[in-house]
PDB file of C-alpha atoms in Angstrom:
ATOM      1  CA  UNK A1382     -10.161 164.303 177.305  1.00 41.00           C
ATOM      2  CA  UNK A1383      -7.798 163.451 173.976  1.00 53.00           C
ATOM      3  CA  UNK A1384      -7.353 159.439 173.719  1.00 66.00           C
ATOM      4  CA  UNK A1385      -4.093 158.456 173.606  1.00 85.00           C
ATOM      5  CA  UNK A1386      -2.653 157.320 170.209  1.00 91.00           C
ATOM      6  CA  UNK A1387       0.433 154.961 170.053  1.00 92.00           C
ATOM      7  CA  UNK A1388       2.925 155.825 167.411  1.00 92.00           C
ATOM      8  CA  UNK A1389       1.394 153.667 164.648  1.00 94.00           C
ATOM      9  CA  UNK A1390      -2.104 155.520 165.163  1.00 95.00           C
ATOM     10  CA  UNK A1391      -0.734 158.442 164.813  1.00 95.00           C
ATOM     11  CA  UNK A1392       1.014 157.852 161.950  1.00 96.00           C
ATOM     12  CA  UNK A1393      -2.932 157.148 160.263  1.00 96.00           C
ATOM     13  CA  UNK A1394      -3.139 160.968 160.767  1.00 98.00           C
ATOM     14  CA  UNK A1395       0.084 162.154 159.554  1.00 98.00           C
ATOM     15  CA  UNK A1396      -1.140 162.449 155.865  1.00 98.00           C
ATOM     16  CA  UNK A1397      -3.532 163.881 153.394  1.00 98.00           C
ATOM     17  CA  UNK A1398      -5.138 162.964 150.438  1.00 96.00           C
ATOM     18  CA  UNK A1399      -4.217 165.349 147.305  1.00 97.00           C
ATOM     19  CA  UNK A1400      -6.540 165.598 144.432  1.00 96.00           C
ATOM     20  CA  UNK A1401      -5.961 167.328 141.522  1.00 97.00           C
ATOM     21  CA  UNK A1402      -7.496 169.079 138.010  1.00 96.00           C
ATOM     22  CA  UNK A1403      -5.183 169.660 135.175  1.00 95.00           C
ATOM     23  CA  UNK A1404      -6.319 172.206 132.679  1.00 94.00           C
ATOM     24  CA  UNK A1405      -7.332 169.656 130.162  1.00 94.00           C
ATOM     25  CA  UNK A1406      -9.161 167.755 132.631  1.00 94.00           C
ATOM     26  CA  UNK A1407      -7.540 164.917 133.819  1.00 92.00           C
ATOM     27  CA  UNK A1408      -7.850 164.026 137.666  1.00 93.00           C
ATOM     28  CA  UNK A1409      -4.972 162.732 139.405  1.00 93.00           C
ATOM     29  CA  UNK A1410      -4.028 161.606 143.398  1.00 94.00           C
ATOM     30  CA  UNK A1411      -1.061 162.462 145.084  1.00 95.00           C
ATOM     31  CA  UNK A1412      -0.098 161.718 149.260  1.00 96.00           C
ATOM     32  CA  UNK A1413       0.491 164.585 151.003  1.00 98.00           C
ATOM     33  CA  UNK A1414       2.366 165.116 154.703  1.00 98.00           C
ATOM     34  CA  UNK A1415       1.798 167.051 157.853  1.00 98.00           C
ATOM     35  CA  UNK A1416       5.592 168.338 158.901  1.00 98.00           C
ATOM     36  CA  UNK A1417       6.563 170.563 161.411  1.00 98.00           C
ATOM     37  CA  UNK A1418       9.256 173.009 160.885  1.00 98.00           C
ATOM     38  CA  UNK A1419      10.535 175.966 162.624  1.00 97.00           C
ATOM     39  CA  UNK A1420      10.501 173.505 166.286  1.00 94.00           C
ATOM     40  CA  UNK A1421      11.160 175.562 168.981  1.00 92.00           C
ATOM     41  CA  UNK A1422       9.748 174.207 172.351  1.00 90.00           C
ATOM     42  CA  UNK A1423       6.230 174.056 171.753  1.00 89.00           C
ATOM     43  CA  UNK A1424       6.011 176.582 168.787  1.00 94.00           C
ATOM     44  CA  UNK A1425       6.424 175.361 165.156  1.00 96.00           C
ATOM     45  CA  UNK A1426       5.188 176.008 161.786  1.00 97.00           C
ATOM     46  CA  UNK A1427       2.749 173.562 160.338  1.00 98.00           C
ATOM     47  CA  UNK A1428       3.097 172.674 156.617  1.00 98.00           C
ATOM     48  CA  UNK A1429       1.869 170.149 153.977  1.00 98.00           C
ATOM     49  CA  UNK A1430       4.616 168.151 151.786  1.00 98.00           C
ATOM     50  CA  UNK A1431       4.161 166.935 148.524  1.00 98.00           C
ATOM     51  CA  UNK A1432       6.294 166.299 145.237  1.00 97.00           C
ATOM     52  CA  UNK A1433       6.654 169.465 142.564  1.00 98.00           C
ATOM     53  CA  UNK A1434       4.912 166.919 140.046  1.00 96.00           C
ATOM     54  CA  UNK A1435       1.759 166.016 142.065  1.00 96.00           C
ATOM     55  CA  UNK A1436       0.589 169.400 141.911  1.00 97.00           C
ATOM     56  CA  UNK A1437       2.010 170.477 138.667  1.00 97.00           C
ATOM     57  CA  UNK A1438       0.178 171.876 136.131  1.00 96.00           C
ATOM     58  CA  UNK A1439      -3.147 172.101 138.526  1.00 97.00           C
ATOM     59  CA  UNK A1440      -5.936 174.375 138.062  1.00 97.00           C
ATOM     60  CA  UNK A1441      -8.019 173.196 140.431  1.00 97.00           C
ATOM     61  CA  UNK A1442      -6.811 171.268 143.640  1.00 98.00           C
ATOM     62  CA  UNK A1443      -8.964 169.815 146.632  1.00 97.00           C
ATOM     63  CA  UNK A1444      -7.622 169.060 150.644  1.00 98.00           C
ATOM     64  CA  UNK A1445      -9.129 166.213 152.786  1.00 96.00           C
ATOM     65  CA  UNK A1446      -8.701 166.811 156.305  1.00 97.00           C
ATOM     66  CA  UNK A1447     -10.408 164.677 159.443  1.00 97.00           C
ATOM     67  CA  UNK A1448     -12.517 167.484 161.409  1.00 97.00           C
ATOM     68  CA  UNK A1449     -12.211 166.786 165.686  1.00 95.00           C
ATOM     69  CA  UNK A1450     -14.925 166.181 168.051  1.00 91.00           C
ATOM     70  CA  UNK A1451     -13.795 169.186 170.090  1.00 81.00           C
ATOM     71  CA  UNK A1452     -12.253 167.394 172.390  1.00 88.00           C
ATOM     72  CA  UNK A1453      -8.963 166.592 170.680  1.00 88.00           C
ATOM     73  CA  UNK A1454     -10.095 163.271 169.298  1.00 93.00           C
ATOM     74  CA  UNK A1455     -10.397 162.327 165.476  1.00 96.00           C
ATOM     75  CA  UNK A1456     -13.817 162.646 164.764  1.00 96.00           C
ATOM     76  CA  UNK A1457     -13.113 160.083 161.388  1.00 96.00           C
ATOM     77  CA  UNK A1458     -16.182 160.064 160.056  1.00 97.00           C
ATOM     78  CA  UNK A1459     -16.442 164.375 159.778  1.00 97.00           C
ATOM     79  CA  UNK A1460     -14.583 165.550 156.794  1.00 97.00           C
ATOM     80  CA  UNK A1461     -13.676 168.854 155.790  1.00 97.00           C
ATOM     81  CA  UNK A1462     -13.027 169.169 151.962  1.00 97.00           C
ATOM     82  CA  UNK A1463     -11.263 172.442 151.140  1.00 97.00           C
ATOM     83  CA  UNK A1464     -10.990 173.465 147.256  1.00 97.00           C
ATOM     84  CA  UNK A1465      -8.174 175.667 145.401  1.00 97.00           C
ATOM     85  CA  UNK A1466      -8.480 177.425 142.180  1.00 96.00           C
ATOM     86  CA  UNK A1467      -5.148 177.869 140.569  1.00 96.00           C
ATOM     87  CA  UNK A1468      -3.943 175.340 142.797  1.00 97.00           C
ATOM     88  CA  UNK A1469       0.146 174.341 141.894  1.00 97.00           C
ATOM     89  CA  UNK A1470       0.490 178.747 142.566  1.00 97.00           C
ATOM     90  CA  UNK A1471      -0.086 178.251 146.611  1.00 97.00           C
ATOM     91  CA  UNK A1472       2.624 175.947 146.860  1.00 98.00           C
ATOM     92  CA  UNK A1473       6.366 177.201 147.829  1.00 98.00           C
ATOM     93  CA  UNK A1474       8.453 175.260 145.651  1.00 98.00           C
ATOM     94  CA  UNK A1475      12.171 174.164 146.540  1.00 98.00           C
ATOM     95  CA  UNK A1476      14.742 175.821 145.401  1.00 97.00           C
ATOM     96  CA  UNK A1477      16.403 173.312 143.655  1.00 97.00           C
ATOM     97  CA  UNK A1478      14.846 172.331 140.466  1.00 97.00           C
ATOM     98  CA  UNK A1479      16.405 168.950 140.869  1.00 96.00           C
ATOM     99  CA  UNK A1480      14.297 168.714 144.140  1.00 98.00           C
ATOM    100  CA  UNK A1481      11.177 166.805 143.673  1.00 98.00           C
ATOM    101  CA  UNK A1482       9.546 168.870 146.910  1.00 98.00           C
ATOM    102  CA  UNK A1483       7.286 171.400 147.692  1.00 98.00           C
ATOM    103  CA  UNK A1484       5.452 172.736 150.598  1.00 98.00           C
ATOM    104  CA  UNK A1485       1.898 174.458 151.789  1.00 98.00           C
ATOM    105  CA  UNK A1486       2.079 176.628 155.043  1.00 97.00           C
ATOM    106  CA  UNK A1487      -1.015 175.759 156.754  1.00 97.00           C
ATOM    107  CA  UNK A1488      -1.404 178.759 159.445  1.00 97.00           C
ATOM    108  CA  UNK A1489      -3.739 180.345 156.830  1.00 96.00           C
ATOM    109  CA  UNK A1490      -5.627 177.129 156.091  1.00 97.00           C
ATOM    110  CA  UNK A1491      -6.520 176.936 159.551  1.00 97.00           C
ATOM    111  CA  UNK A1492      -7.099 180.196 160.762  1.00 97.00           C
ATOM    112  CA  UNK A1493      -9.943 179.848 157.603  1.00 96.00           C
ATOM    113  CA  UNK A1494     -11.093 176.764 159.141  1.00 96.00           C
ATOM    114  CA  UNK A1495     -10.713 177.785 163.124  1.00 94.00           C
ATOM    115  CA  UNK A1496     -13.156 180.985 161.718  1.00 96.00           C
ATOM    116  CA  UNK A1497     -15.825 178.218 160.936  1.00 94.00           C
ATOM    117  CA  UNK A1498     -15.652 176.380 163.820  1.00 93.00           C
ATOM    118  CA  UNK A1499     -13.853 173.472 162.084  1.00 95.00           C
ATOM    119  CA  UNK A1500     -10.897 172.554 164.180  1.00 95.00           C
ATOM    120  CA  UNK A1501      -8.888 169.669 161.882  1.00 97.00           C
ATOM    121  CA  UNK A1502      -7.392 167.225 163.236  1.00 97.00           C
ATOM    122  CA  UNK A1503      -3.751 165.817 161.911  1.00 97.00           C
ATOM    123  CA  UNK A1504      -0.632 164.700 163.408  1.00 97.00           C
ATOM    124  CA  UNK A1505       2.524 166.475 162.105  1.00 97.00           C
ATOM    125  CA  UNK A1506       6.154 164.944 161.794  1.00 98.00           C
ATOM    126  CA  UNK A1507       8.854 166.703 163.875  1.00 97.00           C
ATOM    127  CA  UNK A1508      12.028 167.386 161.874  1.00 97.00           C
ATOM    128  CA  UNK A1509      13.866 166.172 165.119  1.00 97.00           C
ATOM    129  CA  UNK A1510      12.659 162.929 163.559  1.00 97.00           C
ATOM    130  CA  UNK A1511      15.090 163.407 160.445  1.00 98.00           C
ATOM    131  CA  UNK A1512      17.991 161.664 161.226  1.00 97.00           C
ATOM    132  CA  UNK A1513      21.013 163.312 161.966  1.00 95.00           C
ATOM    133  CA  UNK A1514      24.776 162.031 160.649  1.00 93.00           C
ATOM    134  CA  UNK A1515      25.360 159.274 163.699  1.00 94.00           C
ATOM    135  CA  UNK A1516      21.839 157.996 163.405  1.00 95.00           C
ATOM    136  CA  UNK A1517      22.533 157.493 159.706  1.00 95.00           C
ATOM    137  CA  UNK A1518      25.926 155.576 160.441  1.00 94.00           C
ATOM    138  CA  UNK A1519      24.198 153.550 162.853  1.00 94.00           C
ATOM    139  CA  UNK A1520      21.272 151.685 160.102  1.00 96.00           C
ATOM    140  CA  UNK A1521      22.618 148.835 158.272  1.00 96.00           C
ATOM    141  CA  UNK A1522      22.349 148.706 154.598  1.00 96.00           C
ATOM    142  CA  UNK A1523      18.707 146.731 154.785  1.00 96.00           C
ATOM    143  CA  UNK A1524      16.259 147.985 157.303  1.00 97.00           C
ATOM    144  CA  UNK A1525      12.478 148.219 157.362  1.00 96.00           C
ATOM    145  CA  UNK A1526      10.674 150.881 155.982  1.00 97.00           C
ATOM    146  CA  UNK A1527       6.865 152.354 156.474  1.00 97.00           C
ATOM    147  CA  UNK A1528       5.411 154.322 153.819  1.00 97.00           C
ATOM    148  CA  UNK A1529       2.102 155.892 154.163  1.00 97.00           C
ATOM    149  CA  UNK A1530      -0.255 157.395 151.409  1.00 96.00           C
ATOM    150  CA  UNK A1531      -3.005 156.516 149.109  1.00 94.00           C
ATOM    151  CA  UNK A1532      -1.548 154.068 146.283  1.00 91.00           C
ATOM    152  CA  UNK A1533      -3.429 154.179 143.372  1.00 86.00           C
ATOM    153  CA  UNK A1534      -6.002 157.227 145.099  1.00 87.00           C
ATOM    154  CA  UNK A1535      -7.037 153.862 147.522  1.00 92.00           C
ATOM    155  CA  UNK A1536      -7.756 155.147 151.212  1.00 94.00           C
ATOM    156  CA  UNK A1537     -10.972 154.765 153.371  1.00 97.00           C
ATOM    157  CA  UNK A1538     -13.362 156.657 151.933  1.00 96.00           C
ATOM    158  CA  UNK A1539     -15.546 156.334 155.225  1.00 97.00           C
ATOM    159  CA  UNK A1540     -12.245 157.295 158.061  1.00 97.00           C
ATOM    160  CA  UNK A1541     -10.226 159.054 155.465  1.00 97.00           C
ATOM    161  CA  UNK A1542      -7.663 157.171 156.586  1.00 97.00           C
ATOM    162  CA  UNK A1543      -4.230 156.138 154.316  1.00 97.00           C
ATOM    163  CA  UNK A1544      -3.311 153.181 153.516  1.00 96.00           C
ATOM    164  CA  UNK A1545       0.239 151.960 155.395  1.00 96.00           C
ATOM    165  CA  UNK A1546       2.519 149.574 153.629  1.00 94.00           C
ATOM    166  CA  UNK A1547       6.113 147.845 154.382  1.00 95.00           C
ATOM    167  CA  UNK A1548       9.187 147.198 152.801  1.00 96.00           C
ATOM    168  CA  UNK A1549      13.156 147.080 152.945  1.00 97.00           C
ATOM    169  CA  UNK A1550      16.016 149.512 152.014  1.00 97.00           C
ATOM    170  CA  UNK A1551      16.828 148.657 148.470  1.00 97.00           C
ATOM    171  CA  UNK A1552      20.076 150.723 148.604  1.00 97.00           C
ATOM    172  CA  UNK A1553      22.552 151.732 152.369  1.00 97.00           C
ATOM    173  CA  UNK A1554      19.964 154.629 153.941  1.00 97.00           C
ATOM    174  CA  UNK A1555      23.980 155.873 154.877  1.00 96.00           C
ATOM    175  CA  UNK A1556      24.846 156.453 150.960  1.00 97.00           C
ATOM    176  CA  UNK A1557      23.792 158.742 148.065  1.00 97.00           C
ATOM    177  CA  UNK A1558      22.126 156.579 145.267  1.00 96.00           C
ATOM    178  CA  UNK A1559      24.030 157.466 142.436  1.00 95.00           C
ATOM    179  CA  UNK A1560      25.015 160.439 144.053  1.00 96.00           C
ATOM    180  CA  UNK A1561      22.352 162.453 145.131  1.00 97.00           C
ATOM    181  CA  UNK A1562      20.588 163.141 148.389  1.00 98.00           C
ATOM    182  CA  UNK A1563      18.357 160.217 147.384  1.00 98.00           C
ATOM    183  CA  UNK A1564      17.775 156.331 148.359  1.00 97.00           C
ATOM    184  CA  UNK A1565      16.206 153.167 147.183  1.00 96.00           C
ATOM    185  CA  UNK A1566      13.249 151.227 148.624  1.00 96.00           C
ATOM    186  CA  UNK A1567      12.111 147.789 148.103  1.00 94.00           C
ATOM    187  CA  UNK A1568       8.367 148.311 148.121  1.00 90.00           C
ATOM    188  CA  UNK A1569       5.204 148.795 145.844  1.00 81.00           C
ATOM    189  CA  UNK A1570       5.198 151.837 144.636  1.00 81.00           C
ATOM    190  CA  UNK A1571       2.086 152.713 142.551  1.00 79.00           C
ATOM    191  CA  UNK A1572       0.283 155.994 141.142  1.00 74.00           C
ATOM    192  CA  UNK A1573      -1.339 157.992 144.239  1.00 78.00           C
ATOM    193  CA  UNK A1574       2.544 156.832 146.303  1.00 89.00           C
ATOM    194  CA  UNK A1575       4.242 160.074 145.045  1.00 93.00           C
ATOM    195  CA  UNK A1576       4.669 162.158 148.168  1.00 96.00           C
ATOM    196  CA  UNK A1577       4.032 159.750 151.192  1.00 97.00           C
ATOM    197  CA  UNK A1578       6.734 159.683 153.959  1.00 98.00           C
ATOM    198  CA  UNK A1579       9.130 156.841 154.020  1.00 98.00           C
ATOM    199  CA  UNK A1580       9.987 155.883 157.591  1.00 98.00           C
ATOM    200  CA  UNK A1581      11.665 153.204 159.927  1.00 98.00           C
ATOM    201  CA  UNK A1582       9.175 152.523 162.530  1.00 97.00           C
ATOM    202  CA  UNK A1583      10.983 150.122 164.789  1.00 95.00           C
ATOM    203  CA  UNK A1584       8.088 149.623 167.692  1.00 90.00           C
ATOM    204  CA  UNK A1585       9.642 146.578 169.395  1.00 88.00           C
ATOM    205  CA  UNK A1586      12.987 146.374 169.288  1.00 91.00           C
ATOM    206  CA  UNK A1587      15.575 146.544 166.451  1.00 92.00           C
ATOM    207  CA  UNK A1588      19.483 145.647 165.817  1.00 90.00           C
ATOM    208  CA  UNK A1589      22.017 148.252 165.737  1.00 89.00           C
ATOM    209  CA  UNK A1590      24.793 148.312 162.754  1.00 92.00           C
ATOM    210  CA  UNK A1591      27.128 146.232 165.513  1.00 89.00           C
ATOM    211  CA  UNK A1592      24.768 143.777 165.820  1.00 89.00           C
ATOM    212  CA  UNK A1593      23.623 144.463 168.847  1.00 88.00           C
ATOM    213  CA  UNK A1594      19.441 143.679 170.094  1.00 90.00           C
ATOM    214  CA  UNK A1595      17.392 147.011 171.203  1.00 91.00           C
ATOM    215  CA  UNK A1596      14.626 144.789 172.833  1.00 89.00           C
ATOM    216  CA  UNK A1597      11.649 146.433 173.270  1.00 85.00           C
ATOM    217  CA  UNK A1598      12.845 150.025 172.342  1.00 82.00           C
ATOM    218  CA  UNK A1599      11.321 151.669 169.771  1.00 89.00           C
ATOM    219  CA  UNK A1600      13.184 153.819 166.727  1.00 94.00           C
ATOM    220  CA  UNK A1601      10.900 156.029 164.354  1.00 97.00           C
ATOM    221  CA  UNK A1602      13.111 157.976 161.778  1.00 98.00           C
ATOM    222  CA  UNK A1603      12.216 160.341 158.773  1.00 98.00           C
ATOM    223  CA  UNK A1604      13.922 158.837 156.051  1.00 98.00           C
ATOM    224  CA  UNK A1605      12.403 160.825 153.199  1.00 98.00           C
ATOM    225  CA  UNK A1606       9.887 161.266 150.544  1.00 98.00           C
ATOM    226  CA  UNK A1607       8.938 159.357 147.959  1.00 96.00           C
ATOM    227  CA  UNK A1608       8.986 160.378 144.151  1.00 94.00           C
ATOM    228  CA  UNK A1609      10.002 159.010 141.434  1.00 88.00           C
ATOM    229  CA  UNK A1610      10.357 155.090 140.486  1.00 76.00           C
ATOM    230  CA  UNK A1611      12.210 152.603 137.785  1.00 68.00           C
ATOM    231  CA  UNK A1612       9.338 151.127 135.761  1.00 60.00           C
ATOM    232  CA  UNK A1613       9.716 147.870 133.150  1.00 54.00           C
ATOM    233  CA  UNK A1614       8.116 148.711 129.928  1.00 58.00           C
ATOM    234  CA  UNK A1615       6.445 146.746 127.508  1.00 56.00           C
ATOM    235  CA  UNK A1616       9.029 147.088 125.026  1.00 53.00           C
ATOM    236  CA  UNK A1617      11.739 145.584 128.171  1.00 52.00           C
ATOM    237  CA  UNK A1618      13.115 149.238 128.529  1.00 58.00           C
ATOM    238  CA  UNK A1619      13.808 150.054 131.978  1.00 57.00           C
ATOM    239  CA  UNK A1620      13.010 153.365 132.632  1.00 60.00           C
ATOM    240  CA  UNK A1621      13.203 155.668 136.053  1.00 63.00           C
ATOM    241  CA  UNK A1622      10.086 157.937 136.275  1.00 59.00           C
ATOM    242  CA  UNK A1623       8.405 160.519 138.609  1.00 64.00           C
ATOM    243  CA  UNK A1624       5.698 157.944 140.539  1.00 59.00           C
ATOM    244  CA  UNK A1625       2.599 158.871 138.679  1.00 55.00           C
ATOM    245  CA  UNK A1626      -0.483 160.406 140.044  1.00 58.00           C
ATOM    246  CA  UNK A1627      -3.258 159.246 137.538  1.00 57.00           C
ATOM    247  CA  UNK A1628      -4.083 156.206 135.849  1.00 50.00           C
ATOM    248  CA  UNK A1629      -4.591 157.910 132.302  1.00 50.00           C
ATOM    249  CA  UNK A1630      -4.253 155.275 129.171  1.00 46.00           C
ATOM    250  CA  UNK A1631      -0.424 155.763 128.036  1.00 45.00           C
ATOM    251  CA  UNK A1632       1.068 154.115 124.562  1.00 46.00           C
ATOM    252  CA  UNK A1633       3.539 152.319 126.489  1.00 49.00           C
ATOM    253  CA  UNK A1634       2.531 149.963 128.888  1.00 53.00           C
ATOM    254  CA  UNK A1635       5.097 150.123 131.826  1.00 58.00           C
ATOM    255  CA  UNK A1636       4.975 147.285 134.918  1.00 60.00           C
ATOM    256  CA  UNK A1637       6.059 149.095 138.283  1.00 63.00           C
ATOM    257  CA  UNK A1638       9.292 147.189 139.337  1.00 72.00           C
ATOM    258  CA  UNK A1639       8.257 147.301 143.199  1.00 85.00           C
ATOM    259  CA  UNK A1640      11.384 150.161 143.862  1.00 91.00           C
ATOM    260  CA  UNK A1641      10.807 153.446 144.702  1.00 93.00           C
ATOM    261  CA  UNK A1642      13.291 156.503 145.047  1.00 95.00           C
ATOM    262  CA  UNK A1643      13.230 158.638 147.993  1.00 97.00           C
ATOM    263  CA  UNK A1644      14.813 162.307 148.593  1.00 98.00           C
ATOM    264  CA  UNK A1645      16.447 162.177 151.600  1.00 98.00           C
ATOM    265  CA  UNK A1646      14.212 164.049 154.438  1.00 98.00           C
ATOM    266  CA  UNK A1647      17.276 166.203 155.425  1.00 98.00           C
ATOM    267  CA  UNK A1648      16.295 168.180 152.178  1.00 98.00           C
ATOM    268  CA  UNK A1649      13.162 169.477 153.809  1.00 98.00           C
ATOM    269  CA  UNK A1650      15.296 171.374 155.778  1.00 98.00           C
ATOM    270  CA  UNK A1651      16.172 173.619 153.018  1.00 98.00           C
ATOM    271  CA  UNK A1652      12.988 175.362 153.056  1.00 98.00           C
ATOM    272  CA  UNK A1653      13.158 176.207 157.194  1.00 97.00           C
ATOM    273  CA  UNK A1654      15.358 179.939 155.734  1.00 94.00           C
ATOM    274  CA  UNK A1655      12.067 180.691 153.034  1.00 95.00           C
ATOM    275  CA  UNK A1656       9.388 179.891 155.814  1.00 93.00           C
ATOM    276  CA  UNK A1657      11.815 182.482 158.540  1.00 85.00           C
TER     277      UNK A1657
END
């Protein structure tokens, strides 16, 4: 019999670790996300999420998934690592080319796996979590966010588990920053971040844009996806960057500011007419 996993828990299982080869051999870490798409009752199409510029420019790519005990539990300590040659060529990009996002189906990755035996286990985002247009006008300009990934490529090596950390809305989660479908956080942001899901995980209770107490109810939205970052140089430029995913030696030394940008989750919608 599956254990039961609040919210939270299953939130430790709604991401993967992304590792990547370059060509001229540097290593880099991005945060990847399980997402459902497609919903329709019980049927959906599985997929991982990840920014263009994680996997860009990879020759070689490997996945880190949790394996199950065959009972429907995490079994945390069983991994199964799955490699890619020509790695950034299995992803479907989006459309846009302004659109930090891309997307693996994963009905092939585990119909390789099921063949094995291996049976991975992962918790994937509904979209029905994305919030819709009266959801949006209901959040006030600051709420609490959740972002999950592997800043920095830290996670536990032994539970290949994420690491989950908390912050505020740096800009209204109701209006484009500077125009596009994007947002600001108020978090720390650091190389290994690019990818991981921003949510607001409200588990006991939370105010409504009236000012109005939910006690004890619980909210969980999609927000979006992080990407890209303003960073303080050495010189005392401030410049806005894709979040990196390695810790290569650069000539300029640049200071994350603790903000993050975020595309707005409605975005992943975009790619539910390629997947069809």
């Amino acid at each position: 019999m599956a254990q039961n996993l609040s919210m939270s828990e299953q939130l430790m299982y709604s991401t993967i670790r992304i590792e990547c080869r370059t060509a001229d051999n540097q290593v880099s870490t991005g945060t990847g996300f399980f997402v459902r798409f497609l919903e329709n009752g019980d049927e959906f199409v599985p997929a991982i999420v990840t920014n263009k510029h994680v996997i860009e420019g990879a020759v070689q790519g490997k996945l880190l998934f949790t394996n199950s005990d065959g009972q429907g539990n995490p079994f945390n300590t069983d991994h199964i690592s799955l490699s890619y040659g020509n790695f950034e060529s299995i992803w479907i990009q989006h459309p846009d080319p302004d659109v930090d996002l891309c997307i693996l189906p994963m009905v092939p990755i585990l119909n390789h796996l099921h063949s094995l035996g291996k049976h991975p286990f992962y918790k994937a985002i509904s979209t029905e979590l994305i919030p819709n247009y009266e959801q949006l006008s209901d959040l006030r300009a600051i709420e609490e966010v959740t972002m999950v990934g592997y800043p920095s490529g830290i996670w536990d090596t032994v539970n290949n588990l994420p690491v989950i950390r908390r912050g505020i809305t740096a800009t209204h989660p109701n209006i484009n920053y500077n125009g596009k479908d994007e947002i600001m956080i108020d978090a720390a942001c650091f190389p290994g971040s690019s990818g991981s899901p921003v949510l607001i995980y409200n588990d006991n209770g939370y105010v409504t844009k009236s000012g109005n107490t939910v006690l004890g109810g619980s909210r969980v939205y999609l927000l979006g996806i992080l990407y890209a970052g303003p960073q303080f140089t050495a010189t005392g430029d401030i410049q806005v960057i894709d979040v990196p995913t390695t810790n290569r030696p650069i000539a300029v030394s640049r200071i994350p500011m603790n903000l993050g940008i975020v595309i707005k989750a409605h975005r992943l919608l975009d790619f539910n007419h390629i997947i069809q």
